[in-house]
Coordinates of C-alpha atoms and ligand atoms in Angstrom, one line a residue:
M1254 CA -22.8 -10.7 16.1
D1255 CA -19.9 -8.7 17.0
S1256 CA -16.0 -9.4 17.1
L1257 CA -16.2 -11.5 20.2
D1258 CA -18.1 -14.0 18.3
W1259 CA -15.1 -14.6 15.7
S1260 CA -11.4 -15.6 15.5
T1261 CA -10.6 -13.3 12.8
W1262 CA -12.8 -10.7 11.1
L1263 CA -12.8 -7.5 8.9
E1264 CA -14.1 -4.3 10.1
I1265 CA -15.7 -2.1 7.7
D1266 CA -16.0 1.4 8.4
L1267 CA -19.1 2.7 6.4
A1268 CA -18.5 6.2 7.7
A1269 CA -15.0 6.1 5.9
I1270 CA -16.7 5.3 2.6
R1271 CA -19.3 8.0 2.9
N1272 CA -16.7 10.3 3.7
N1273 CA -14.4 9.3 1.0
V1274 CA -17.2 9.4 -1.7
S1275 CA -18.3 12.8 -0.4
R1276 CA -14.8 14.3 -0.8
L1277 CA -14.7 12.9 -4.1
R1278 CA -17.7 14.7 -5.1
D1279 CA -16.3 18.0 -3.8
L1280 CA -13.1 17.6 -5.5
S1281 CA -14.4 16.5 -8.9
D1282 CA -17.8 18.4 -9.2
A1283 CA -19.0 15.4 -11.2
A1284 CA -21.4 12.4 -10.3
V1285 CA -19.8 9.4 -8.7
M1286 CA -20.1 6.0 -9.9
A1287 CA -19.0 3.7 -7.0
I1288 CA -17.4 0.6 -8.2
V1289 CA -18.5 -2.2 -6.0
K1290 CA -17.4 -5.0 -8.4
A1291 CA -15.5 -8.2 -6.7
N1292 CA -17.7 -7.9 -3.6
G1293 CA -17.0 -4.2 -3.2
Y1294 CA -13.4 -4.9 -3.4
G1295 CA -13.6 -7.3 -0.5
H1296 CA -15.3 -5.0 1.6
G1297 CA -18.9 -6.3 0.9
A1298 CA -20.7 -5.1 -2.2
I1299 CA -24.0 -4.2 -0.7
P1300 CA -23.0 -2.5 2.5
A1301 CA -20.5 -0.6 0.6
A1302 CA -22.8 0.3 -2.3
Q1303 CA -25.4 1.4 0.4
A1304 CA -22.8 3.6 2.2
A1305 CA -21.5 5.2 -1.3
V1306 CA -25.1 6.2 -1.9
E1307 CA -25.5 7.6 1.4
G1308 CA -22.3 9.9 0.8
G1309 CA -23.6 11.0 -2.5
A1310 CA -22.8 8.4 -5.1
A1311 CA -25.4 8.5 -7.9
W1312 CA -24.4 5.4 -9.8
C1313 CA -23.0 1.8 -9.0
G1314 CA -20.6 0.1 -11.2
V1315 CA -20.0 -3.6 -11.3
S1316 CA -18.3 -6.2 -13.7
R1317 CA -21.0 -8.7 -14.2
L1318 CA -24.7 -8.8 -14.5
E1319 CA -25.1 -11.0 -11.4
E1320 CA -23.3 -8.6 -9.4
A1321 CA -25.9 -5.8 -10.4
L1322 CA -28.8 -8.3 -9.8
A1323 CA -27.6 -8.7 -6.2
L1324 CA -27.6 -5.1 -5.7
R1325 CA -30.9 -4.8 -7.1
H1326 CA -32.3 -7.6 -5.0
A1327 CA -31.0 -6.0 -1.8
G1328 CA -33.1 -2.7 -2.7
L1329 CA -30.7 -0.5 -4.4
V1330 CA -32.6 1.8 -6.8
C1331 CA -29.9 3.8 -8.3
P1332 CA -28.6 3.3 -11.9
I1333 CA -26.1 0.3 -12.3
L1334 CA -23.7 0.0 -15.0
V1335 CA -22.3 -3.6 -15.9
L1336 CA -18.5 -2.4 -17.2
G1337 CA -17.9 -6.1 -18.4
Y1338 CA -19.3 -8.5 -20.9
T1339 CA -22.9 -9.4 -20.5
P1340 CA -24.3 -12.5 -22.6
P1341 CA -27.0 -11.5 -24.7
A1342 CA -29.1 -14.3 -23.3
R1343 CA -29.3 -12.2 -20.0
L1344 CA -30.6 -9.2 -21.5
P1345 CA -34.3 -9.8 -20.2
Q1346 CA -32.9 -9.9 -16.9
A1347 CA -31.1 -6.8 -17.3
M1348 CA -33.9 -5.0 -19.0
A1349 CA -36.3 -6.2 -16.1
N1350 CA -34.1 -5.0 -13.5
Q1351 CA -33.0 -1.7 -15.1
V1352 CA -29.3 -2.5 -15.4
S1353 CA -27.4 -0.8 -18.0
L1354 CA -24.8 -2.6 -19.9
T1355 CA -21.7 -1.8 -21.9
V1356 CA -21.5 -2.2 -25.6
Y1357 CA -17.9 -2.3 -27.4
D1358 CA -18.5 -4.8 -30.3
P1359 CA -20.7 -4.5 -33.4
E1360 CA -21.3 -8.2 -33.5
L1361 CA -22.4 -8.1 -29.8
A1362 CA -24.4 -5.1 -30.4
A1363 CA -26.5 -6.9 -33.3
S1364 CA -27.3 -9.8 -30.6
Y1365 CA -28.4 -7.1 -28.1
V1366 CA -30.5 -5.4 -30.8
E1367 CA -32.1 -8.6 -31.6
C1368 CA -32.9 -9.6 -28.0
A1369 CA -34.3 -5.9 -27.3
R1370 CA -36.6 -6.4 -30.3
E1371 CA -38.1 -9.5 -28.6
G1372 CA -38.6 -7.8 -25.2
T1373 CA -40.9 -5.2 -24.0
G1374 CA -38.7 -2.7 -22.1
E1375 CA -35.8 -0.9 -23.2
V1376 CA -32.0 -1.7 -22.9
R1377 CA -29.6 1.1 -21.6
V1378 CA -26.3 0.9 -23.0
H1379 CA -23.2 2.5 -22.6
V1380 CA -20.9 2.6 -25.5
K1381 CA -17.0 2.0 -24.6
V1382 CA -14.3 3.2 -26.5
E1383 CA -10.8 1.8 -27.0
T1384 CA -8.5 4.6 -26.4
G1385 CA -5.1 2.8 -25.1
M1386 CA -6.0 0.2 -22.4
G1387 CA -6.2 -2.5 -25.0
R1388 CA -9.1 -4.4 -23.0
L1389 CA -12.8 -3.8 -23.9
G1390 CA -13.7 -0.9 -26.3
I1391 CA -14.7 -0.3 -30.0
D1392 CA -12.1 1.6 -32.1
P1393 CA -12.5 5.1 -32.0
A1394 CA -12.8 5.2 -36.1
K1395 CA -15.9 3.0 -35.6
A1396 CA -17.5 4.5 -32.6
L1397 CA -19.8 7.0 -34.6
D1398 CA -21.1 4.1 -36.6
L1399 CA -21.7 1.8 -33.6
I1400 CA -23.5 4.8 -31.8
R1401 CA -25.8 5.5 -34.8
Y1402 CA -26.6 2.0 -35.5
L1403 CA -27.9 1.7 -31.8
R1404 CA -29.6 4.8 -31.8
E1405 CA -31.5 3.8 -34.9
Q1406 CA -32.9 0.4 -32.9
P1407 CA -36.2 0.4 -31.2
G1408 CA -35.6 -0.8 -27.6
I1409 CA -32.1 0.6 -27.3
M1410 CA -31.1 3.5 -25.3
V1411 CA -27.6 5.1 -25.7
E1412 CA -27.4 6.1 -22.1
G1413 CA -23.5 6.8 -21.9
I1414 CA -20.4 6.8 -23.6
F1415 CA -16.9 5.9 -21.7
T1416 CA -13.2 4.8 -21.7
H1417 CA -11.1 3.5 -19.2
F1418 CA -7.3 4.8 -18.6
A1419 CA -4.5 2.3 -18.2
R1420 CA -1.8 4.6 -16.8
A1421 CA -3.6 7.7 -14.7
D1422 CA -1.9 6.4 -11.7
E1423 CA 1.6 7.0 -13.0
P1424 CA 3.6 10.2 -12.7
D1425 CA 3.9 10.3 -16.6
V1426 CA 0.9 11.8 -18.0
E1427 CA 1.5 11.8 -21.6
T1428 CA -0.2 8.4 -22.0
T1429 CA -3.5 9.5 -20.1
Q1430 CA -3.5 12.6 -22.1
Q1431 CA -3.3 10.7 -25.4
Q1432 CA -6.2 8.6 -24.4
L1433 CA -8.1 11.5 -23.3
D1434 CA -7.3 13.1 -26.6
R1435 CA -8.7 10.0 -28.5
F1436 CA -11.8 10.1 -26.5
Q1437 CA -12.6 13.9 -26.9
K1438 CA -12.1 13.3 -30.8
V1439 CA -15.0 10.9 -30.5
L1440 CA -17.1 13.1 -28.6
D1441 CA -16.4 16.0 -30.9
G1442 CA -17.2 13.8 -33.9
L1443 CA -20.5 13.3 -32.2
K1444 CA -21.1 16.6 -31.7
S1445 CA -20.3 18.0 -35.1
N1446 CA -22.1 15.1 -36.9
G1447 CA -25.2 16.4 -35.3
H1448 CA -25.5 13.1 -33.4
G1449 CA -25.4 14.8 -29.9
L1450 CA -23.6 13.2 -26.9
P1451 CA -25.4 10.6 -24.9
P1452 CA -26.3 12.0 -21.4
M1453 CA -23.3 10.1 -19.2
I1454 CA -19.8 10.7 -20.3
H1455 CA -17.3 8.9 -18.2
A1456 CA -13.3 8.1 -18.2
S1457 CA -11.8 8.4 -15.0
N1458 CA -11.1 5.8 -12.2
S1459 CA -9.9 7.1 -8.8
A1460 CA -6.5 8.3 -10.2
G1461 CA -7.9 10.0 -13.0
A1462 CA -10.7 11.7 -11.2
I1463 CA -8.0 13.2 -8.6
Y1464 CA -5.2 14.0 -10.9
F1465 CA -6.8 14.6 -14.5
K1466 CA -9.2 17.4 -14.0
D1467 CA -10.3 17.6 -17.6
A1468 CA -11.0 13.8 -17.6
R1469 CA -14.0 14.0 -15.0
F1470 CA -16.6 14.8 -17.6
N1471 CA -20.1 14.4 -15.9
L1472 CA -19.3 11.1 -14.1
I1473 CA -16.4 9.6 -12.3
R1474 CA -15.9 5.7 -11.9
V1475 CA -14.1 5.3 -8.4
G1476 CA -13.2 2.2 -6.6
A1477 CA -10.1 2.6 -4.7
A1478 CA -10.6 5.9 -3.5
M1479 CA -13.7 5.4 -1.9
Y1480 CA -12.6 2.6 0.1
G1481 CA -9.5 5.1 1.2
L1482 CA -6.9 2.8 -0.8
D1483 CA -4.3 4.8 -2.7
P1484 CA -4.5 4.4 -6.5
S1485 CA -1.1 3.5 -6.6
P1486 CA 2.3 4.6 -4.6
Q1487 CA 2.9 7.5 -7.0
A1488 CA -0.8 8.5 -6.8
P1489 CA -1.6 8.9 -3.3
L1490 CA -5.0 9.9 -2.0
P1491 CA -5.3 13.5 -0.8
P1492 CA -5.7 14.2 2.7
D1493 CA -9.1 13.5 4.4
F1494 CA -9.5 10.0 2.9
Y1495 CA -9.7 7.3 5.2
P1496 CA -9.3 3.4 4.8
A1497 CA -12.5 1.7 5.5
L1498 CA -11.0 -1.8 6.1
S1499 CA -9.4 -3.3 9.0
W1500 CA -8.5 -7.1 9.2
K1501 CA -8.4 -8.3 13.0
T1502 CA -7.9 -11.6 14.9
R1503 CA -6.8 -12.5 18.4
I1504 CA -4.0 -14.9 20.0
T1505 CA -5.3 -18.2 20.2
S1506 CA -2.2 -20.1 21.9
I1507 CA 1.0 -18.8 23.8
K1508 CA 3.5 -21.0 24.5
D1509 CA 7.3 -21.0 25.5
L1510 CA 9.5 -23.1 23.0
S1511 CA 12.9 -24.0 24.0
A1512 CA 15.8 -23.4 21.8
G1513 CA 16.2 -25.2 18.8
H1514 CA 12.6 -25.8 18.4
G1515 CA 11.1 -25.7 14.7
V1516 CA 8.3 -23.5 14.1
S1517 CA 5.6 -24.3 11.2
Y1518 CA 6.0 -26.4 8.2
G1519 CA 9.4 -27.2 7.1
S1520 CA 10.8 -25.8 10.3
R1521 CA 12.0 -22.9 8.4
Y1522 CA 12.2 -21.0 11.6
I1523 CA 14.2 -22.3 14.4
T1524 CA 14.1 -21.0 18.0
R1525 CA 17.5 -19.4 19.1
K1526 CA 16.7 -19.5 22.6
T1527 CA 13.7 -20.2 24.7
E1528 CA 10.9 -18.2 22.9
R1529 CA 7.5 -17.0 23.3
I1530 CA 5.6 -18.0 20.4
G1531 CA 2.0 -17.1 19.8
V1532 CA -0.5 -18.4 17.5
I1533 CA -2.9 -16.5 15.3
P1534 CA -5.9 -18.0 13.2
V1535 CA -5.3 -16.4 9.9
G1536 CA -3.7 -18.2 7.1
Y1537 CA -3.2 -18.1 3.2
A1538 CA -6.6 -19.4 2.8
D1539 CA -7.8 -16.2 4.3
G1540 CA -5.7 -14.2 2.2
L1541 CA -2.5 -13.9 4.1
R1542 CA 0.6 -14.6 1.8
R1543 CA 3.0 -17.4 2.5
V1544 CA 5.9 -15.0 2.4
D1545 CA 8.7 -14.1 5.1
H1546 CA 9.3 -11.1 6.8
Q1547 CA 5.7 -10.0 7.6
Q1548 CA 4.4 -8.4 10.8
V1549 CA 1.2 -7.7 12.8
L1550 CA 0.2 -5.2 15.5
I1551 CA -0.1 -6.6 19.2
H1552 CA -0.7 -4.2 22.2
G1553 CA 0.4 -1.4 19.4
E1554 CA 3.9 -2.8 18.6
L1555 CA 4.8 -4.7 15.6
A1556 CA 5.4 -8.4 16.3
P1557 CA 7.1 -10.6 13.6
I1558 CA 5.3 -13.5 11.8
V1559 CA 7.8 -16.3 12.0
G1560 CA 8.1 -19.7 10.1
S1561 CA 5.6 -20.4 7.2
V1562 CA 2.2 -19.0 6.9
C1563 CA -0.2 -22.1 7.2
M1564 CA -3.6 -22.5 5.4
D1565 CA -5.4 -21.3 8.4
Q1566 CA -3.0 -20.2 11.1
C1567 CA 0.5 -18.6 11.6
M1568 CA 2.7 -17.9 14.6
V1569 CA 4.2 -14.8 15.9
Q1570 CA 7.1 -13.9 18.1
L1571 CA 6.1 -12.7 21.3
D1572 CA 9.5 -11.9 23.0
G1573 CA 9.1 -8.3 22.8
L1574 CA 5.5 -8.4 24.3
P1575 CA 5.6 -10.0 27.6
Q1576 CA 2.1 -8.3 28.3
A1577 CA 0.6 -10.3 25.8
R1578 CA -2.0 -12.9 26.7
L1579 CA -4.5 -15.4 25.3
E1580 CA -7.3 -13.8 23.3
D1581 CA -5.7 -10.5 23.0
E1582 CA -6.5 -8.5 19.7
V1583 CA -4.1 -8.6 16.7
V1584 CA -4.2 -6.4 13.8
V1585 CA -3.1 -7.5 10.5
I1586 CA -4.5 -4.5 8.6
G1587 CA -5.6 -1.3 10.3
R1588 CA -4.5 0.9 13.3
Q1589 CA -4.0 -0.1 16.7
G1590 CA -2.4 2.7 19.3
N1591 CA -0.1 4.8 17.2
R1592 CA 0.8 2.4 14.7
A1593 CA -0.9 1.2 11.5
I1594 CA -0.5 -1.6 8.9
T1595 CA -1.9 -0.6 5.8
S1596 CA -3.0 -2.6 2.6
E1597 CA -0.5 -0.7 0.8
D1598 CA 2.3 -2.1 3.3
L1599 CA 1.1 -5.6 2.5
A1600 CA 1.1 -4.9 -1.0
R1601 CA 4.7 -3.7 -0.8
R1602 CA 5.7 -6.6 1.1
W1603 CA 4.2 -9.0 -1.5
G1604 CA 5.1 -7.5 -4.3
T1605 CA 1.8 -6.6 -5.4
I1606 CA -1.0 -3.7 -5.3
N1607 CA -3.2 -2.9 -2.6
Y1608 CA -6.3 -3.8 -4.7
E1609 CA -5.1 -7.4 -5.0
V1610 CA -4.8 -7.3 -1.1
V1611 CA -8.1 -6.6 -0.3
C1612 CA -9.9 -8.4 -3.2
G1613 CA -8.1 -11.4 -2.2
L1614 CA -9.4 -11.4 1.6
A1615 CA -11.5 -14.6 1.7
N1616 CA -15.2 -14.9 2.0
R1617 CA -15.1 -17.0 5.1
I1618 CA -13.8 -14.0 7.1
P1619 CA -16.9 -12.5 8.6
R1620 CA -17.3 -8.6 7.9
I1621 CA -18.4 -6.3 10.6
Y1622 CA -19.9 -3.0 9.6
L1623 CA -19.2 -0.1 11.8
N1624 CA -20.9 3.1 11.6
A1625 CA -23.7 1.6 9.5
S1626 CA -25.3 5.1 9.4
G1627 CA -24.6 8.4 10.6
K1628 CA -22.4 11.5 10.0
N1629 CA -19.5 11.3 7.8
Q1630 CA -17.0 10.9 10.4
P1631 CA -14.6 7.9 10.3
A1632 CA -14.0 5.5 13.3
F1633 CA -10.4 5.3 12.5
K1634 CA -7.8 7.9 11.4
P1635 CA -4.9 6.6 9.8
Ligands
LIG488 C1 -13.7 0.1 -16.2 C2 -13.4 0.7 -14.6 N1 -13.6 1.7 -14.2 C3 -13.5 2.1 -13.1 C4 -12.3 1.2 -12.2 C5 -12.3 1.8 -10.9 O1 -10.9 1.8 -10.9 P1 -10.1 2.4 -9.5 O2 -10.4 1.3 -8.5 O3 -8.7 2.5 -9.7 O4 -11.1 3.7 -9.0 C6 -12.4 0.0 -12.7 C7 -11.7 -0.9 -11.8 O5 -10.9 -1.6 -12.2 C8 -12.6 -0.5 -13.9 O6 -12.4 -1.6 -14.3

């Protein structure tokens, strides 16, 4: 199937993902964990993971065990870490599929130990340390005891230790430095108490990996950067990273509406003269927000969306585009001619972050994969 089969579709440039992972490896000198949770930030977890591995990623990271199992079933053989909570009852599946789990709570750790005793294999765990994110993580003062306890248990292998930054994408470096210091203290404690460090040590998300040299350790956990998304407006990607995702559709109707004609629910847009109004089959059920002052690209020019965005459709004003015809291609995110609309542009318009834009793209939109294998040369340059 190609784009001709669809009314709206996402194009995912796998060469961009390969390129971005390879850039991350070059700049960090650490192993890369490709974060492919939430359906690979909307890009499709399995193709994104495969492309990331081709680009040099050694690990994949997901939020939930079911996401890890989907990768295993698709044939991915690299180590996979579940970053979130895993119910103890699912331990046998994690063991059978060699999926590593996050441990951050002594009570949960005891449940894992009990399940591991009943199993035949080994549970690999990464201990997560709370250093300032206020989410999952063991109090640094209790981390050594937890690691010591886990190491004494049969069937448990402490494979990693990690933390997560709350503000690595902000210009103020102080809080990240504080988190790093707290994490480093735990690592120093492990070394000086004769416990030794687990094989994998990681702290950095994309912003941490790019902007905090001392926070890379031997593994970086990158999502945004591998998809070519800026970690934040204040922490843009370096040159040579490319966005992997474009969102396209086509014009499904064009007609002239006479002056004073209402457009869409609530007639919140009224034509001021005879206006050429097109329809495009994307709406809020696809992930386009129901907000005013949005634009799309048609024939390389910006065209305003007018009237309320409907569930599956919205209207565009085509007066400035006399050449526009039925079924012409429309770009919601991506490049057309010399212009581009980025996920960052939409995020700004919606008052949110680019992560939410791409994660909000509906599953019903087909994903078309470009450059499924080959050189690290992205199809689109931003
Ligand atoms: C624990 C953890 N590590 C790494 C990442 C990747 O972050 P980013 O997409 O900013 O690289 C996330 C994403 O939310 C995360 O929750």
